[in-house]
Coordinates of C-alpha atoms and ligand atoms in Angstrom, one line a residue:
M1 CA 50.8 70.1 95.5
A2 CA 54.0 69.3 97.3
Y3 CA 54.6 70.9 100.7
I4 CA 57.2 73.7 100.3
V5 CA 59.6 74.5 103.1
D6 CA 61.3 77.7 102.2
L7 CA 64.7 77.9 104.0
R8 CA 66.4 80.3 101.6
S9 CA 66.4 83.3 103.9
D10 CA 64.6 85.0 106.8
T11 CA 63.7 87.7 104.3
V12 CA 61.0 85.5 102.9
T13 CA 58.9 86.0 106.0
K14 CA 55.6 87.8 105.5
P15 CA 53.9 90.3 107.8
T16 CA 51.9 88.9 110.7
E17 CA 48.1 89.7 111.1
A18 CA 49.0 92.2 113.8
M19 CA 51.4 93.9 111.4
K20 CA 48.8 94.1 108.7
H21 CA 46.3 95.6 111.1
A22 CA 48.8 98.2 112.2
M23 CA 49.7 99.0 108.6
V24 CA 46.0 99.8 107.8
N25 CA 45.3 101.7 111.0
S26 CA 48.4 103.8 111.8
A27 CA 48.6 107.6 111.7
L28 CA 50.5 108.9 108.6
G29 CA 52.1 112.1 107.4
D30 CA 54.9 113.2 105.0
D31 CA 58.1 111.8 106.4
V32 CA 60.3 113.9 104.2
Y33 CA 58.9 116.8 106.2
G34 CA 59.4 114.8 109.4
E35 CA 55.6 114.6 109.8
D36 CA 54.9 110.9 109.9
P37 CA 54.1 110.1 113.5
T38 CA 54.5 106.4 113.0
V39 CA 58.0 106.7 111.4
N40 CA 58.9 109.1 114.2
A41 CA 57.7 106.6 116.8
L42 CA 59.7 103.8 115.2
E43 CA 62.9 106.0 115.0
S44 CA 62.6 106.9 118.7
K45 CA 61.9 103.3 119.7
I46 CA 64.9 101.8 117.8
A47 CA 67.2 104.6 118.9
H48 CA 66.2 104.0 122.5
M49 CA 66.6 100.2 122.2
L50 CA 70.2 100.7 120.9
G51 CA 71.1 103.4 123.4
K52 CA 71.8 106.0 120.7
Q53 CA 70.5 109.6 120.3
A54 CA 68.6 109.2 117.0
A55 CA 67.6 106.9 114.1
L56 CA 66.5 107.1 110.5
F57 CA 64.1 104.8 108.8
V58 CA 65.4 103.7 105.4
P59 CA 64.1 101.3 102.7
S60 CA 66.8 98.6 103.0
G61 CA 69.9 97.3 104.8
T62 CA 72.0 98.0 101.8
M63 CA 71.0 101.7 101.9
A64 CA 71.5 101.9 105.6
N65 CA 75.1 100.6 105.3
L66 CA 75.8 102.9 102.3
I67 CA 74.4 106.0 104.2
A68 CA 76.5 105.2 107.2
I69 CA 79.7 104.8 105.1
M70 CA 78.9 108.0 103.2
V71 CA 78.4 110.0 106.4
H72 CA 81.6 108.7 108.0
C73 CA 83.7 109.0 104.9
N74 CA 82.5 112.4 103.7
K75 CA 86.0 113.5 102.7
R76 CA 87.2 112.2 99.3
G77 CA 90.1 109.7 99.6
S78 CA 88.6 108.0 102.6
E79 CA 89.1 104.3 103.3
V80 CA 86.9 101.7 105.1
L81 CA 88.5 98.6 106.6
V82 CA 86.0 95.8 106.2
G83 CA 85.9 92.0 106.3
D84 CA 86.4 90.1 103.1
R85 CA 83.3 88.0 103.8
S86 CA 81.1 90.9 104.9
H87 CA 77.8 91.8 103.2
I88 CA 79.1 95.3 102.6
F89 CA 82.1 94.1 100.6
S90 CA 80.5 91.0 99.0
Y91 CA 76.9 91.7 98.3
E92 CA 76.3 95.5 98.0
Q93 CA 77.8 95.8 94.5
G94 CA 80.6 97.9 95.9
G95 CA 78.1 100.7 96.4
A96 CA 80.4 102.5 98.8
S97 CA 83.0 102.9 96.0
H98 CA 80.4 103.1 93.2
L99 CA 78.3 105.8 94.7
G100 CA 80.3 107.1 97.7
G101 CA 83.8 107.3 96.1
V102 CA 85.1 105.3 99.1
L103 CA 87.9 102.8 99.0
L104 CA 87.0 99.4 100.6
T105 CA 90.1 97.7 102.0
I106 CA 89.4 94.1 103.0
L107 CA 90.7 92.2 106.0
Q108 CA 90.4 88.4 106.2
N109 CA 87.4 87.3 108.2
K110 CA 88.1 84.5 110.7
P111 CA 85.5 81.8 110.8
D112 CA 83.9 83.5 113.9
G113 CA 83.2 86.7 111.9
T114 CA 86.0 88.7 113.5
F115 CA 89.3 89.8 112.0
D116 CA 92.8 90.0 113.4
L117 CA 93.2 93.2 115.5
E118 CA 97.0 93.3 114.8
E119 CA 96.2 93.3 111.1
V120 CA 93.8 96.2 111.7
E121 CA 96.5 98.1 113.5
K122 CA 98.9 97.5 110.7
R123 CA 96.4 98.6 108.0
V124 CA 95.4 101.9 109.6
R125 CA 96.6 104.7 107.4
D126 CA 96.5 108.2 108.8
G127 CA 96.7 110.1 105.5
S128 CA 99.9 111.9 106.5
D129 CA 101.7 110.7 103.3
V130 CA 100.3 112.3 100.1
H131 CA 100.4 108.9 98.3
I132 CA 97.9 107.1 100.6
P133 CA 94.2 107.3 101.5
T134 CA 93.0 108.0 105.0
T135 CA 91.4 105.2 107.0
T136 CA 88.2 106.7 108.3
L137 CA 86.0 103.8 109.3
V138 CA 86.0 100.2 110.3
A139 CA 82.8 98.2 109.5
I140 CA 81.9 95.0 111.3
E141 CA 78.9 92.6 110.9
N142 CA 76.9 91.1 113.7
T143 CA 75.6 88.4 113.3
H144 CA 77.9 87.5 110.5
N145 CA 76.0 86.2 107.6
C146 CA 78.7 84.5 105.5
C147 CA 80.3 83.0 108.7
G148 CA 77.0 81.2 109.4
G149 CA 75.2 83.7 111.6
K150 CA 78.1 84.0 114.1
V151 CA 77.8 86.4 117.0
L152 CA 80.8 88.5 117.5
P153 CA 82.4 88.1 121.0
L154 CA 81.8 91.0 123.3
K155 CA 85.5 91.1 124.2
W156 CA 86.5 91.5 120.6
L157 CA 83.9 94.3 120.1
D158 CA 85.4 96.1 123.1
D159 CA 88.9 95.6 121.7
I160 CA 88.1 96.8 118.2
A161 CA 86.3 99.8 119.6
A162 CA 89.3 100.7 121.7
L163 CA 91.5 100.4 118.7
C164 CA 89.3 102.6 116.6
K165 CA 89.2 105.2 119.3
K166 CA 93.0 105.2 119.6
H167 CA 93.3 106.0 115.9
S168 CA 90.2 108.4 115.8
I169 CA 88.5 106.0 113.4
A170 CA 84.7 105.6 113.4
L171 CA 83.1 102.2 114.0
H172 CA 80.0 101.0 112.1
M173 CA 78.1 97.8 112.8
D174 CA 76.1 96.1 110.0
G175 CA 73.6 94.7 112.5
A176 CA 71.1 93.4 110.0
R177 CA 70.6 90.6 112.4
L178 CA 71.7 92.4 115.6
F179 CA 68.6 91.1 117.5
N180 CA 69.7 87.5 116.7
A181 CA 73.0 88.3 118.3
A182 CA 71.3 89.7 121.4
A183 CA 69.0 86.7 121.6
Y184 CA 72.0 84.3 121.4
S185 CA 74.2 86.1 123.9
G186 CA 71.7 87.3 126.3
E187 CA 73.2 90.8 126.1
K188 CA 71.1 93.9 125.6
P189 CA 71.3 95.3 122.1
S190 CA 72.4 98.6 123.5
R191 CA 75.4 96.9 125.2
I192 CA 76.4 95.1 122.0
V193 CA 76.5 98.4 120.0
R194 CA 77.6 100.6 123.0
D195 CA 80.9 101.7 121.3
C196 CA 79.7 101.8 117.7
D197 CA 79.3 105.2 116.1
S198 CA 76.6 103.9 113.9
V199 CA 74.5 100.7 113.5
S200 CA 72.2 99.5 110.8
V201 CA 69.4 97.1 111.7
C202 CA 66.9 95.3 109.4
F203 CA 63.2 94.9 110.3
S204 CA 62.5 92.7 107.2
K205 CA 64.6 89.6 108.0
G206 CA 63.9 87.4 111.0
L207 CA 61.7 90.2 112.4
S208 CA 59.3 89.6 109.5
A209 CA 58.3 93.2 108.7
P210 CA 57.6 93.5 104.9
V211 CA 60.3 96.2 104.4
G212 CA 62.6 98.6 106.0
S213 CA 65.8 99.1 108.0
A214 CA 67.1 101.8 110.3
V215 CA 70.5 103.5 110.7
V216 CA 71.2 104.6 114.2
G217 CA 73.7 107.0 115.8
S218 CA 74.2 110.5 117.2
Y219 CA 72.0 113.5 116.4
H220 CA 74.7 114.9 114.3
F221 CA 75.2 111.6 112.4
I222 CA 71.5 111.3 111.7
D223 CA 71.2 114.9 110.4
Q224 CA 73.8 114.0 107.8
A225 CA 72.3 110.6 107.2
R226 CA 68.9 112.2 106.4
R227 CA 70.5 114.4 103.7
I228 CA 72.2 111.4 102.1
R229 CA 69.0 109.3 102.3
K230 CA 67.2 112.0 100.3
M231 CA 70.1 112.2 97.8
L232 CA 70.0 108.5 97.2
G233 CA 66.2 108.6 96.6
G234 CA 65.3 107.0 99.9
G235 CA 63.1 109.8 101.2
M236 CA 59.7 108.1 101.6
R237 CA 56.5 110.0 102.1
Q238 CA 53.7 108.2 104.1
A239 CA 56.3 105.6 105.2
G240 CA 54.3 105.0 108.4
V241 CA 52.5 102.3 106.4
V242 CA 55.6 100.2 106.6
A243 CA 57.1 101.6 109.8
A244 CA 53.9 100.5 111.6
A245 CA 54.8 96.8 110.8
A246 CA 58.4 97.4 112.0
I247 CA 57.1 98.6 115.4
V248 CA 55.0 95.5 115.7
A249 CA 58.0 93.4 114.6
L250 CA 60.0 94.7 117.5
D251 CA 57.2 94.0 120.0
E252 CA 55.8 90.8 118.7
V253 CA 58.5 88.9 116.7
L254 CA 61.8 89.9 118.4
P255 CA 61.0 87.9 121.6
M256 CA 60.5 84.8 119.4
L257 CA 63.9 84.9 117.6
A258 CA 65.5 82.3 120.1
L259 CA 63.0 79.8 118.8
D260 CA 64.6 80.0 115.3
H261 CA 68.0 79.4 116.9
K262 CA 66.7 76.4 118.7
R263 CA 65.3 74.9 115.4
A264 CA 68.5 75.7 113.6
Q265 CA 70.4 73.8 116.3
I266 CA 68.0 70.8 115.8
L267 CA 68.6 70.8 112.1
A268 CA 72.4 71.0 112.5
K269 CA 72.4 68.2 115.0
V270 CA 70.2 65.9 112.8
I271 CA 72.5 66.5 109.8
E272 CA 75.6 65.8 112.0
G273 CA 73.9 62.7 113.3
L274 CA 73.6 61.2 109.8
F275 CA 77.4 60.8 109.8
L276 CA 77.6 61.3 106.1
K277 CA 81.0 61.9 104.5
S278 CA 79.5 64.3 101.9
F279 CA 77.7 66.7 104.3
K280 CA 79.4 68.4 107.2
V281 CA 77.9 70.8 109.8
E282 CA 79.3 72.1 113.1
P283 CA 76.5 72.2 115.6
C284 CA 78.9 73.3 118.3
Q285 CA 79.6 76.4 116.1
Q286 CA 75.9 77.0 115.6
H287 CA 74.9 80.3 117.1
T288 CA 71.7 81.7 115.5
N289 CA 69.3 81.0 112.7
L290 CA 71.7 80.2 109.8
V291 CA 72.9 76.7 109.2
L292 CA 75.8 76.2 106.8
V293 CA 76.4 72.7 105.3
S294 CA 79.8 72.1 103.6
L295 CA 80.4 69.6 100.8
P296 CA 83.8 67.9 100.3
P297 CA 86.2 70.0 98.2
H298 CA 87.2 67.3 95.8
S299 CA 83.8 65.5 95.2
A300 CA 81.8 66.0 92.0
L301 CA 78.9 67.0 94.3
S302 CA 78.0 70.7 94.1
A303 CA 75.7 72.9 96.1
N304 CA 73.7 73.5 93.0
L305 CA 73.1 69.8 92.4
V306 CA 72.0 69.3 96.0
L307 CA 69.6 72.3 95.9
Q308 CA 68.1 71.1 92.6
R309 CA 67.5 67.6 94.1
L310 CA 65.9 69.2 97.3
R311 CA 63.4 70.9 94.9
Q312 CA 62.4 67.6 93.2
V313 CA 60.0 65.0 94.5
C314 CA 60.6 61.4 93.3
L315 CA 58.0 58.6 93.3
A316 CA 59.6 56.7 96.2
E317 CA 59.2 59.8 98.4
T318 CA 55.5 60.1 97.9
Q319 CA 55.0 56.3 98.2
G320 CA 56.0 56.3 101.8
D321 CA 59.7 56.9 102.4
C322 CA 59.2 60.7 102.8
K323 CA 55.5 60.9 103.5
T324 CA 53.7 64.3 103.9
P325 CA 50.3 65.2 105.2
N326 CA 48.9 65.3 101.6
D327 CA 51.1 62.4 100.3
E328 CA 52.6 64.6 97.6
G329 CA 56.1 65.0 99.0
V330 CA 58.2 67.9 100.3
I331 CA 60.2 70.5 98.4
V332 CA 62.9 72.2 100.4
K333 CA 64.3 75.5 99.2
A334 CA 67.8 76.7 100.4
I335 CA 70.6 78.8 98.9
E336 CA 74.0 78.2 97.5
F337 CA 76.7 80.3 99.4
N338 CA 79.4 79.0 97.1
S339 CA 79.8 75.8 95.1
K340 CA 80.6 73.8 98.2
T341 CA 78.4 75.5 100.8
I342 CA 74.6 75.4 101.3
R343 CA 72.8 77.8 103.7
F344 CA 69.5 76.8 105.4
T345 CA 67.8 79.7 107.3
L346 CA 65.3 79.2 110.0
H347 CA 62.6 81.9 110.5
R348 CA 59.2 82.6 112.0
E349 CA 57.3 80.7 109.3
I350 CA 59.2 77.5 109.9
T351 CA 57.0 75.8 112.5
D352 CA 57.9 72.5 114.2
E353 CA 55.8 70.7 111.6
A354 CA 57.6 72.4 108.7
L355 CA 61.0 71.7 110.3
W356 CA 60.3 68.0 110.7
L357 CA 59.1 67.8 107.1
A358 CA 62.3 69.6 106.0
I359 CA 64.4 67.2 108.1
M360 CA 62.7 64.2 106.5
K361 CA 63.4 65.5 103.0
I362 CA 66.9 66.7 103.7
T363 CA 67.8 63.3 105.3
Y364 CA 66.4 61.4 102.4
V365 CA 68.2 63.5 99.8
F366 CA 71.5 63.7 101.7
K367 CA 71.6 59.9 102.2
E368 CA 70.8 59.3 98.5
L369 CA 73.5 61.8 97.3
D370 CA 76.0 60.6 99.8
A371 CA 75.6 57.0 98.5
K372 CA 76.1 58.2 95.0
Y373 CA 79.0 60.7 95.4
Q374 CA 80.8 59.6 98.5
E375 CA 84.6 59.8 98.1
K376 CA 85.9 56.3 98.4
Ligands
PLP401 C1 74.4 91.1 107.0 C2 73.5 91.8 106.0 N1 73.6 93.1 105.8 C3 72.9 93.8 105.0 C4 71.9 93.2 104.2 C5 71.2 94.0 103.2 O1 69.8 94.1 103.5 P1 68.8 94.5 102.3 O2 68.5 93.2 101.6 O3 67.6 95.0 103.1 O4 69.4 95.5 101.5 C6 71.7 91.8 104.3 C7 70.7 91.1 103.5 O5 70.6 89.9 103.5 C8 72.6 91.1 105.3 O6 72.5 89.8 105.4

């Protein structure tokens, strides 16, 4: 069997042995009654880490963001300002509008994941005119997935928070990969989210827990969040089974995240060093564990075609050009961000050996396709 290197997402990570042990051995109770000691311990721990009063354990990052929006925008006719490349706008099925009755108004994300503050200022609507909605919330994303795992600059975070305060608008951070931002910047997570009214974090991405996210904020915010979680069907009973793994993830895997960033940097540098016209990366823009590779806009080469080829093993590869420990070749899995962008994600299960096998395969395939499709 070919050796598979799965670089599609950090969500593919499976629980560690320590997580499995904790899942079997943790104390449990009914969390809808607030009686699961393990969930309570996780909620206290994450709230403390982020310097907030309270937290709520929820099944997914999507639900965490939706709950935050529904709490902040609890008056009908509310509007959220959000980046056009944000997960909330692009990948959550418009749940905020669908289920929350909230208008999502988009601002153009810059390549670094921020958006223009003057534009925010211009877009804020105070609801004084009967024709218009009321801007109630600004939602930001850190790290920024579609911008290639970019870490939002601290200065920009301070500025957007000040702007929100000036207009009495709440600030929510989709921090699905907040701990990657902290590992890159060296800042404490609590400093990064200091001025946010709410934050969502995921335990099931680079942190490798099997499931779960948290939404974090003030006592008052979490009281309302708890009601909405129940309404959405996210009230879980003996949820300590999974919360136990999230606690281990924070202790065991969080300190290792920088290693994923280092390996992402190596991959980006190797691809850059190939000097191929068809495949571009920007290692100097590489912050965390996501590596974006762009294809030329006018070439017939598409992301889908590259991904298909990375999943095939040809005879020449197994006969020595791309040799593996078992001589059966390497399959690399990645995802298509759009027809001209591929995303590779580094995570705990990508060891140095897996990385080098992936690099060997990617180099082989990129050179082959570049020779075939290069724009003359
Ligand atoms: C930035 C960001 N926010 C939110 C989510 C949603 O998380 P979940 O898949 O747990 O719903 C993701 C998932 O990849 C994400 O990348």
